[in-house]
Structures are given as structure tokens and as C-alpha cells.
Coordinates of N, CA, C and O in Angstrom, one line a residue:
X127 N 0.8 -1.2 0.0 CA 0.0 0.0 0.0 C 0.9 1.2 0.0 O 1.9 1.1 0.7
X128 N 0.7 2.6 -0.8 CA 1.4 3.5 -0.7 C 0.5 4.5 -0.1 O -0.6 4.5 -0.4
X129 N 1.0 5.5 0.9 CA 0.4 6.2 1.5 C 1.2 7.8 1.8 O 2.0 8.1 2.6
X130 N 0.7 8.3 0.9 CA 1.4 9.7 1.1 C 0.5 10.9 2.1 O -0.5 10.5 2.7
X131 N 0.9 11.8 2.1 CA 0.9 13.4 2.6 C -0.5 13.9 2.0 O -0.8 14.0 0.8
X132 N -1.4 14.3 3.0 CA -2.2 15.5 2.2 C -1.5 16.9 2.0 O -1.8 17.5 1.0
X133 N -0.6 17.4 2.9 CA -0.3 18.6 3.5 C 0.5 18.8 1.9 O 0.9 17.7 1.4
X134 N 0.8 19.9 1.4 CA 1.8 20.6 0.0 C 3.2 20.2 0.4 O 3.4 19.8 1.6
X135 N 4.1 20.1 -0.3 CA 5.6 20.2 -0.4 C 5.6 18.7 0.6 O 4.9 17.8 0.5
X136 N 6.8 18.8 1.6 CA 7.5 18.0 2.2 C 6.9 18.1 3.7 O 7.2 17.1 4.3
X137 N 6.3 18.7 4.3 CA 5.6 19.3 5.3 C 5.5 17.9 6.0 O 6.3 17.7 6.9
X138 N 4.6 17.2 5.7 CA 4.6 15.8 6.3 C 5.3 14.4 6.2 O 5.0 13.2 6.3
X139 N 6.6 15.1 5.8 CA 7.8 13.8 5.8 C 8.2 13.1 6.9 O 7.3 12.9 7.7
X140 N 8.8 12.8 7.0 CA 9.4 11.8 8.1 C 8.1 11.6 9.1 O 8.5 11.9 10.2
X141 N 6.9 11.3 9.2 CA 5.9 10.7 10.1 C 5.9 9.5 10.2 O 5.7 8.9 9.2
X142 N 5.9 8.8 11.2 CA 5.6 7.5 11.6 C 4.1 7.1 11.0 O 3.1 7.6 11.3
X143 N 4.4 5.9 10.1 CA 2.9 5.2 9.3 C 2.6 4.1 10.6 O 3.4 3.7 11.5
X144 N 1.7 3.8 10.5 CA 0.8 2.6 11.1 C -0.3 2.4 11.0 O -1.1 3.4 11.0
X145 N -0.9 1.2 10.9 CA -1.9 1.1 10.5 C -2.5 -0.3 11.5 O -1.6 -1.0 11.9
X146 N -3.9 -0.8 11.8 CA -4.5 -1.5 12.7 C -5.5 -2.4 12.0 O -6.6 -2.3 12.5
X147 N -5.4 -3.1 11.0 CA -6.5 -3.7 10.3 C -7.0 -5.1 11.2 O -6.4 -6.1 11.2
X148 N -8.2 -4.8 12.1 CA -8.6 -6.3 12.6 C -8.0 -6.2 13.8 O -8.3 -7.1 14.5
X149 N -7.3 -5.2 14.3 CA -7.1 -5.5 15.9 C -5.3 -5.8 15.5 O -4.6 -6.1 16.5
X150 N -4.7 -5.8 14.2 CA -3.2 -6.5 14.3 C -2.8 -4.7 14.2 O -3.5 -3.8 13.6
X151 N -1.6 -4.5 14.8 CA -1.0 -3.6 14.7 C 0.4 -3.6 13.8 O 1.4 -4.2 13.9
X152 N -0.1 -2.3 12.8 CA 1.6 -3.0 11.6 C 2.1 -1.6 11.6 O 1.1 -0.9 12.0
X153 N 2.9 -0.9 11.4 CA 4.1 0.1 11.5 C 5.0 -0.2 10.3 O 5.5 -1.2 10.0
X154 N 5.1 0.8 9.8 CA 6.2 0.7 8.3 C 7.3 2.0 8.4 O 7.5 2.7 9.3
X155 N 7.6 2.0 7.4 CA 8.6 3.4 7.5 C 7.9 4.4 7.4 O 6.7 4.5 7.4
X156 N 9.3 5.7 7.2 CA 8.3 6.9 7.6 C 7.8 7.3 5.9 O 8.3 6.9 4.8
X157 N 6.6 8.4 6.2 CA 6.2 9.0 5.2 C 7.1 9.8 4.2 O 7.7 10.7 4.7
X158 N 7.2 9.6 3.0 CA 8.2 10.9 2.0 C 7.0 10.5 1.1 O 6.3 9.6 1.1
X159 N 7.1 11.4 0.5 CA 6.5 12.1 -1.1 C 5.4 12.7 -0.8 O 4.3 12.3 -1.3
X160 N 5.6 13.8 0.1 CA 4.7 14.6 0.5 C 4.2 15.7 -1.0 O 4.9 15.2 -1.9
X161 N 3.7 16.4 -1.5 CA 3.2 17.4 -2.1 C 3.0 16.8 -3.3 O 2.6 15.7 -3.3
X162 N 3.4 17.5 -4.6 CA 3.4 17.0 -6.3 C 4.3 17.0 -6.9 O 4.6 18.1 -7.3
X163 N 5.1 16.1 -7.2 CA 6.7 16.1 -8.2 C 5.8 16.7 -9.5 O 4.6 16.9 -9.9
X164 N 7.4 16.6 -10.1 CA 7.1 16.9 -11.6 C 6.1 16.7 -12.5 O 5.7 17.6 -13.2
X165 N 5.5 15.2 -12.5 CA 4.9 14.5 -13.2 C 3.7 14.8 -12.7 O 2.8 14.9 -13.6
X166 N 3.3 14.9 -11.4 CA 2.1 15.2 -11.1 C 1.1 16.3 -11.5 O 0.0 16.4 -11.9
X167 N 2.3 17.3 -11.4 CA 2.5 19.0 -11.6 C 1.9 18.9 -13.3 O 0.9 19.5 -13.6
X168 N 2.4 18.2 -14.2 CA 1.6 17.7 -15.9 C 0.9 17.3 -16.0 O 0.2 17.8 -16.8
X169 N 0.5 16.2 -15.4 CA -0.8 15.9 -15.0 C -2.0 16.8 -14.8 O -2.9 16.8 -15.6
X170 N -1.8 17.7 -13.7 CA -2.5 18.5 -13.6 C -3.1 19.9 -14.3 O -4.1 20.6 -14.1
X171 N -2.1 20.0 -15.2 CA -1.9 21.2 -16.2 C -2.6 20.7 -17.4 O -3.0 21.5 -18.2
X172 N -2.7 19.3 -17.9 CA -3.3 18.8 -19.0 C -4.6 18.1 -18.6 O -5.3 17.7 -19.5
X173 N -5.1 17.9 -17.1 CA -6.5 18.0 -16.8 C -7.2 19.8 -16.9 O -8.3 20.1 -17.5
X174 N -6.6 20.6 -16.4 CA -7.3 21.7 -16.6 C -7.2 22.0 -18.3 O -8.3 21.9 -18.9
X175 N -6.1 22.2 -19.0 CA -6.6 22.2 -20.4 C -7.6 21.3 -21.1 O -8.4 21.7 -21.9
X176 N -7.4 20.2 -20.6 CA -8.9 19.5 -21.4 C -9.9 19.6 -20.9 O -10.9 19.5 -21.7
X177 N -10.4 19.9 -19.4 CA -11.3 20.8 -19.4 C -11.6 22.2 -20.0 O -12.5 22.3 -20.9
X178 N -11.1 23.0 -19.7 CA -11.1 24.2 -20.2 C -11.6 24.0 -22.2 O -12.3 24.8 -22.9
X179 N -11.1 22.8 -22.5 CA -12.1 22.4 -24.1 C -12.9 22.3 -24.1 O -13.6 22.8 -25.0
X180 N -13.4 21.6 -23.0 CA -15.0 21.5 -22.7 C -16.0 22.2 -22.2 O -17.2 22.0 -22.1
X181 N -15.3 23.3 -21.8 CA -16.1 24.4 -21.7 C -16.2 25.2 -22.7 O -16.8 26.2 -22.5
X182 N -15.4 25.1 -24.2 CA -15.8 25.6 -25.3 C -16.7 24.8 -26.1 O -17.3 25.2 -27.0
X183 N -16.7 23.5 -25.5 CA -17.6 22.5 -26.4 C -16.8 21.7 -27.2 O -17.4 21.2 -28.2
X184 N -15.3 21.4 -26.9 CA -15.0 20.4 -27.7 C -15.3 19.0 -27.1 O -15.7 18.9 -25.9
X185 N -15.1 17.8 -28.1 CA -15.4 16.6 -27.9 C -13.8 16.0 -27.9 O -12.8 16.6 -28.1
X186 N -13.9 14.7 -27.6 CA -12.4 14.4 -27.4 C -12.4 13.6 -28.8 O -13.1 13.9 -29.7
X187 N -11.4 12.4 -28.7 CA -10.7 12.2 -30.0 C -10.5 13.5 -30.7 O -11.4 13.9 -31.4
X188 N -9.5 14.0 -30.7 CA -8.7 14.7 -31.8 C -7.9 14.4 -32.9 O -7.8 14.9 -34.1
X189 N -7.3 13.4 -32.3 CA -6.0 13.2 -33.6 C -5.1 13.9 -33.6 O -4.1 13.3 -34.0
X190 N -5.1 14.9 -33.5 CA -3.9 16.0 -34.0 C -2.9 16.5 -33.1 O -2.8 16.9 -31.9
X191 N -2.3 16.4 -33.7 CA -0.6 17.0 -32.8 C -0.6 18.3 -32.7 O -1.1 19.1 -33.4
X192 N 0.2 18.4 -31.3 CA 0.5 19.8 -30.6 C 1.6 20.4 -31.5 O 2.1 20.0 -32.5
X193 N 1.8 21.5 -31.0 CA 2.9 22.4 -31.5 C 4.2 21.7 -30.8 O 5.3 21.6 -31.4
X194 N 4.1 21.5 -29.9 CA 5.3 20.8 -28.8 C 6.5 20.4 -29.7 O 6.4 20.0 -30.8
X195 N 8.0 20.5 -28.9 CA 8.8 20.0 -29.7 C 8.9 18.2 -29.9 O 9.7 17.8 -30.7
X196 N 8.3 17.6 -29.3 CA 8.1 15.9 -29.5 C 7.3 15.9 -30.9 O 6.2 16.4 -30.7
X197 N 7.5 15.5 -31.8 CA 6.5 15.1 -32.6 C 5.6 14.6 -32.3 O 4.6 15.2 -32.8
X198 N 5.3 13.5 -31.4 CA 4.8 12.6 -31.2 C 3.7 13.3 -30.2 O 2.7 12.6 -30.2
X199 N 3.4 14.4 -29.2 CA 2.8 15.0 -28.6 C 1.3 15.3 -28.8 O 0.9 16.4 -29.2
X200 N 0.2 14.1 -28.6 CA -1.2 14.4 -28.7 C -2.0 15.8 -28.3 O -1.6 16.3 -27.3
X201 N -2.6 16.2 -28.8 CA -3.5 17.7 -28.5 C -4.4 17.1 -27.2 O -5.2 16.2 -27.1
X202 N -4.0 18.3 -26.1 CA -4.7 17.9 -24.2 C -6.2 17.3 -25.0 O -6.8 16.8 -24.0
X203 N -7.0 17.1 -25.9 CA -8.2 16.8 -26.2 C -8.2 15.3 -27.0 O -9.1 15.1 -27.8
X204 N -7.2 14.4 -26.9 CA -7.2 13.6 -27.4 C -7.2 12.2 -26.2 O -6.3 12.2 -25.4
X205 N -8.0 11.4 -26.2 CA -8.1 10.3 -25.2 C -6.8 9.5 -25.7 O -6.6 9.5 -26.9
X206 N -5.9 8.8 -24.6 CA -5.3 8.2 -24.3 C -5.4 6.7 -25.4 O -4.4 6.1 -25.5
X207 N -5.9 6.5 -25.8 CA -6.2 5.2 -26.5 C -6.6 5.6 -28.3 O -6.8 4.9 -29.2
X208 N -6.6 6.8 -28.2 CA -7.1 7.6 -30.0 C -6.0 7.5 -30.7 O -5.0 8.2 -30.3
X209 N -5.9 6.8 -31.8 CA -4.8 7.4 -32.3 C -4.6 8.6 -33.2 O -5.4 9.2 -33.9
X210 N -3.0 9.0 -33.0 CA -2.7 10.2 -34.1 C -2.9 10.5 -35.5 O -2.7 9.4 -36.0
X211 N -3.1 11.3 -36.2 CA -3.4 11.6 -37.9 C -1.8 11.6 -38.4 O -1.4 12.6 -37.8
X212 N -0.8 11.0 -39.1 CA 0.3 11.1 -39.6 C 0.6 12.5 -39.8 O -0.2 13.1 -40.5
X213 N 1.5 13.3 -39.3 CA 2.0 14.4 -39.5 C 2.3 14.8 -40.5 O 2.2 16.0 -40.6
X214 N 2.7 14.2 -41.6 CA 2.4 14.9 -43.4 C 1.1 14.8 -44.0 O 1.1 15.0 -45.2
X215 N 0.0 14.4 -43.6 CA -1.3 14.2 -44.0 C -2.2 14.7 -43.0 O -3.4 14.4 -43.1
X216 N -1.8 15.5 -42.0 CA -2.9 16.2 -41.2 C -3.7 17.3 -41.8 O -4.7 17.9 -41.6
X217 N -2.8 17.4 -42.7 CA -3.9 19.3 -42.5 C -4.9 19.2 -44.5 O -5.5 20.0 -45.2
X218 N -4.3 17.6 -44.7 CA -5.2 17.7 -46.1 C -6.4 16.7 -45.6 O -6.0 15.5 -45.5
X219 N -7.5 16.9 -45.4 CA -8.4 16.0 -45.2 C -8.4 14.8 -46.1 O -8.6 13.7 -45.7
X220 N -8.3 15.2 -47.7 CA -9.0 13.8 -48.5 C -7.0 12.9 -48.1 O -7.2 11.7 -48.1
X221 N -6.1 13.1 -47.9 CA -5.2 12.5 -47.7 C -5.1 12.0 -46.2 O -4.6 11.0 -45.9
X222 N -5.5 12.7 -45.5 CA -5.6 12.4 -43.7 C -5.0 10.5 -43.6 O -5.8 9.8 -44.3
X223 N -4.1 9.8 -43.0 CA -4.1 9.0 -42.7 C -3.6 8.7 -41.1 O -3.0 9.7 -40.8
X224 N -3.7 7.7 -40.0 CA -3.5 7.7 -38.8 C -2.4 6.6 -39.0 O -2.2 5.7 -39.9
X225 N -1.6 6.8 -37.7 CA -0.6 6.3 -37.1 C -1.1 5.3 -36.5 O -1.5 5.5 -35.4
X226 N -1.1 3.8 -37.3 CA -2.0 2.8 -37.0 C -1.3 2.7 -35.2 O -0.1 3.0 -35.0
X227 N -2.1 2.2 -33.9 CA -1.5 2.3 -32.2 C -0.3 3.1 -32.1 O 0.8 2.7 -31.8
X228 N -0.7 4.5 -32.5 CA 0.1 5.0 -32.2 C -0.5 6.6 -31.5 O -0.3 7.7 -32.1
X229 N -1.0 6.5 -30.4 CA -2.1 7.7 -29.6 C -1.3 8.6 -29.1 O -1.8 9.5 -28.5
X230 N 0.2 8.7 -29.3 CA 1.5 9.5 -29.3 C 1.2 10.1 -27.5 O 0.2 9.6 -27.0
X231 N 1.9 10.8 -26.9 CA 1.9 11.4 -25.7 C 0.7 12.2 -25.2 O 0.0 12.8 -26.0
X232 N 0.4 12.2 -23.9 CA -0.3 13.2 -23.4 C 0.4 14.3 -23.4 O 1.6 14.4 -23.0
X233 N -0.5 15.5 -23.9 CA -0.1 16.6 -24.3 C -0.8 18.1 -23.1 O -1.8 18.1 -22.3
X234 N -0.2 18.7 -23.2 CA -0.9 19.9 -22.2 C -1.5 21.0 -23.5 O -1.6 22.1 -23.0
X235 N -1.6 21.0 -24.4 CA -1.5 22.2 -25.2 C -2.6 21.5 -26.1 O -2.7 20.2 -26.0
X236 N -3.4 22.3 -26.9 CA -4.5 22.4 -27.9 C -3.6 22.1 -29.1 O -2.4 22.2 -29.1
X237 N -4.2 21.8 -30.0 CA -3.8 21.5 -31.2 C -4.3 22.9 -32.3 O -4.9 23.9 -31.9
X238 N -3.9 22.9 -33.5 CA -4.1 24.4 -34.0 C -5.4 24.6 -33.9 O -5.9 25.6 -33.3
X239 N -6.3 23.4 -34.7 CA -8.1 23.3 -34.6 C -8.6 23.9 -33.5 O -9.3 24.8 -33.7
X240 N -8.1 23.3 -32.2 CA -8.8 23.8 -31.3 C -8.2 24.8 -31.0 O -8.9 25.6 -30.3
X241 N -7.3 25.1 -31.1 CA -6.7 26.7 -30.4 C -7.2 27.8 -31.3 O -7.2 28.9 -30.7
X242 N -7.6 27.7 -32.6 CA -8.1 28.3 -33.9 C -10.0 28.4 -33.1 O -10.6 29.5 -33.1
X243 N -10.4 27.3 -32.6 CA -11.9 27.3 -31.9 C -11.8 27.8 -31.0 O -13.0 28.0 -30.7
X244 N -11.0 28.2 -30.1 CA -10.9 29.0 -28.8 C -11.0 30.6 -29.2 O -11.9 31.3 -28.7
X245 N -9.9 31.0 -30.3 CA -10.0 32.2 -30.5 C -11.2 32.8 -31.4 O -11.5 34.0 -31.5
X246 N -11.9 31.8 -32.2 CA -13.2 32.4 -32.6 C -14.4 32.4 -31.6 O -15.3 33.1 -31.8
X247 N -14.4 31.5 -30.5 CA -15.4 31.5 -29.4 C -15.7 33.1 -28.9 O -14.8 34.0 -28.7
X248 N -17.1 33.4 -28.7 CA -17.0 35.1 -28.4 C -18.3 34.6 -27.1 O -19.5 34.2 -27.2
X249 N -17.4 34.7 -25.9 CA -17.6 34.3 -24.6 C -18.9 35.2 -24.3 O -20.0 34.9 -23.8
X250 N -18.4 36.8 -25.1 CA -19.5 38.2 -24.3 C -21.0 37.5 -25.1 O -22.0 38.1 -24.8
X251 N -20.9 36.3 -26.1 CA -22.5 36.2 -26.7 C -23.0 34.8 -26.2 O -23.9 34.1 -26.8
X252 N -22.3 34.3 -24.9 CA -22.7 33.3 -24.4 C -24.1 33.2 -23.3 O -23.9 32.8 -22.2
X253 N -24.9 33.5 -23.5 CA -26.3 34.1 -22.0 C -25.7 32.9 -21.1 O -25.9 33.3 -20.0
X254 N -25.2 32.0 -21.1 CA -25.2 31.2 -20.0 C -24.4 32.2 -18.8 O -24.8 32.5 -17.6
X255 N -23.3 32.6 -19.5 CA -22.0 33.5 -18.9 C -22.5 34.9 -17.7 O -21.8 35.4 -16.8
X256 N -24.5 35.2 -18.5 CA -24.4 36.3 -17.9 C -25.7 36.6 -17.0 O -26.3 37.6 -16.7
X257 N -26.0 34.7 -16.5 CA -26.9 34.7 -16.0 C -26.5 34.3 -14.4 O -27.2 33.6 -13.8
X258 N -25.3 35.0 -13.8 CA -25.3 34.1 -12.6 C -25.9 34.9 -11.2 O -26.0 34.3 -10.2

């Protein structure tokens, strides 16, 4: 079982674990990996961007690659299991072909489509926006 810190950063390091399941008493080492490493920290930056899609109304499966320097970097709107459009055949539709299992990286960044859909979105003609 892994059991970390609610507390930010390192704050709750070195604490004595223990645990009592059934009346046995067990004790392990102390607590480390208190707060969010690196990976966490991306994680969380490419949950709010793909939200943030969906509050323009995109849908997932994208296909399309980020600007990112990885090639291989899926647009934050692409599920985990979709695969990518071949990078010399993205941007011609009747040629479009996919990178047969190849759903490339989770990405934090929009792809041009949707970054192109963001900037035509006009938030001031949304009534939902100005009903609260």
C-alpha cells in the first residue's frame, strides 16, 4: 500500500505510518513524497486544459498534434487510447491517414483546430455566462 501526505511540499515527511486492520497492529517506514513532483505538476496542467475544451464545447478524439517539440505529442483533447493523424497528412483532409496504435503522448497544449476554436469563441454572446 502507498500512503502519502495530504499537507503541500515536504511538510509531512518523516511521520511514523501505522496502521491497525482487525485488531493487528503493523508500522512501516516513515512518510516521503509529500506534495506534487514533476509529473504530477503535468498531470494537472493537462486536466485543466482539457477541461477548459470542454467548456468551449469540444469533444475528445482529436487526432492532431501539438505544437510541442516531441513530434509525437497528442493535442490535451485527445483520449489516451485515439490514435494520431500522420504528420504529413494532417492538415489535407482527402489524404488524412492515422498512425495505426500509435495515440502519441499526453499533451498539455491544444492543437491548432482547437486553439483556432478557442480564439473564434465570443464568450460576451454566451447568455449562459451572464446569467449568474
Amino acid at each position: 500500500m502507498k500512503v502519502r501526505s495530504l499537507a503541500s511540499g515536504a511538510s509531512g515527511n518523516a511521520a511514523k505510518i501505522s496502521a491497525s486492520p482487525a485488531g493487528l497492529a503493523v508500522s512501516g517506514p516513515e512518510l516521503t513524497g509529500g506534495g506534487f513532483d514533476d509529473d504530477a505538476r503535468r498531470d494537472i496542467v493537462q486536466v485543466f486544459t482539457h477541461e477548459l475544451g470542454h467548456a468551449f464545447g469540444f469533444p475528445h478524439k482529436c487526432g492532431y498534434h501539438t505544437f510541442e517539440s516531441s513530434a509525437d505529442t497528442a493535442c490535451t483533447m485527445n483520449y489516451f487510447h485515439t490514435w494520431l493523424y500522420t504528420l504529413a497528412t494532417q492538415g489535407d483532409p482527402a489524404a488524412r491517414a492515422v498512425e495505426r496504435f500509435g495515440p502519441g503522448k499526453h499533451g498539455n497544449n491544444f492543437c491548432a483546430l482547437h486553439t483556432r476554436g478557442i480564439r473564434l469563441g465570443r464568450l460576451e454572446d454566451n447568455p449562459a455566462l451572464w446569467k449568474w
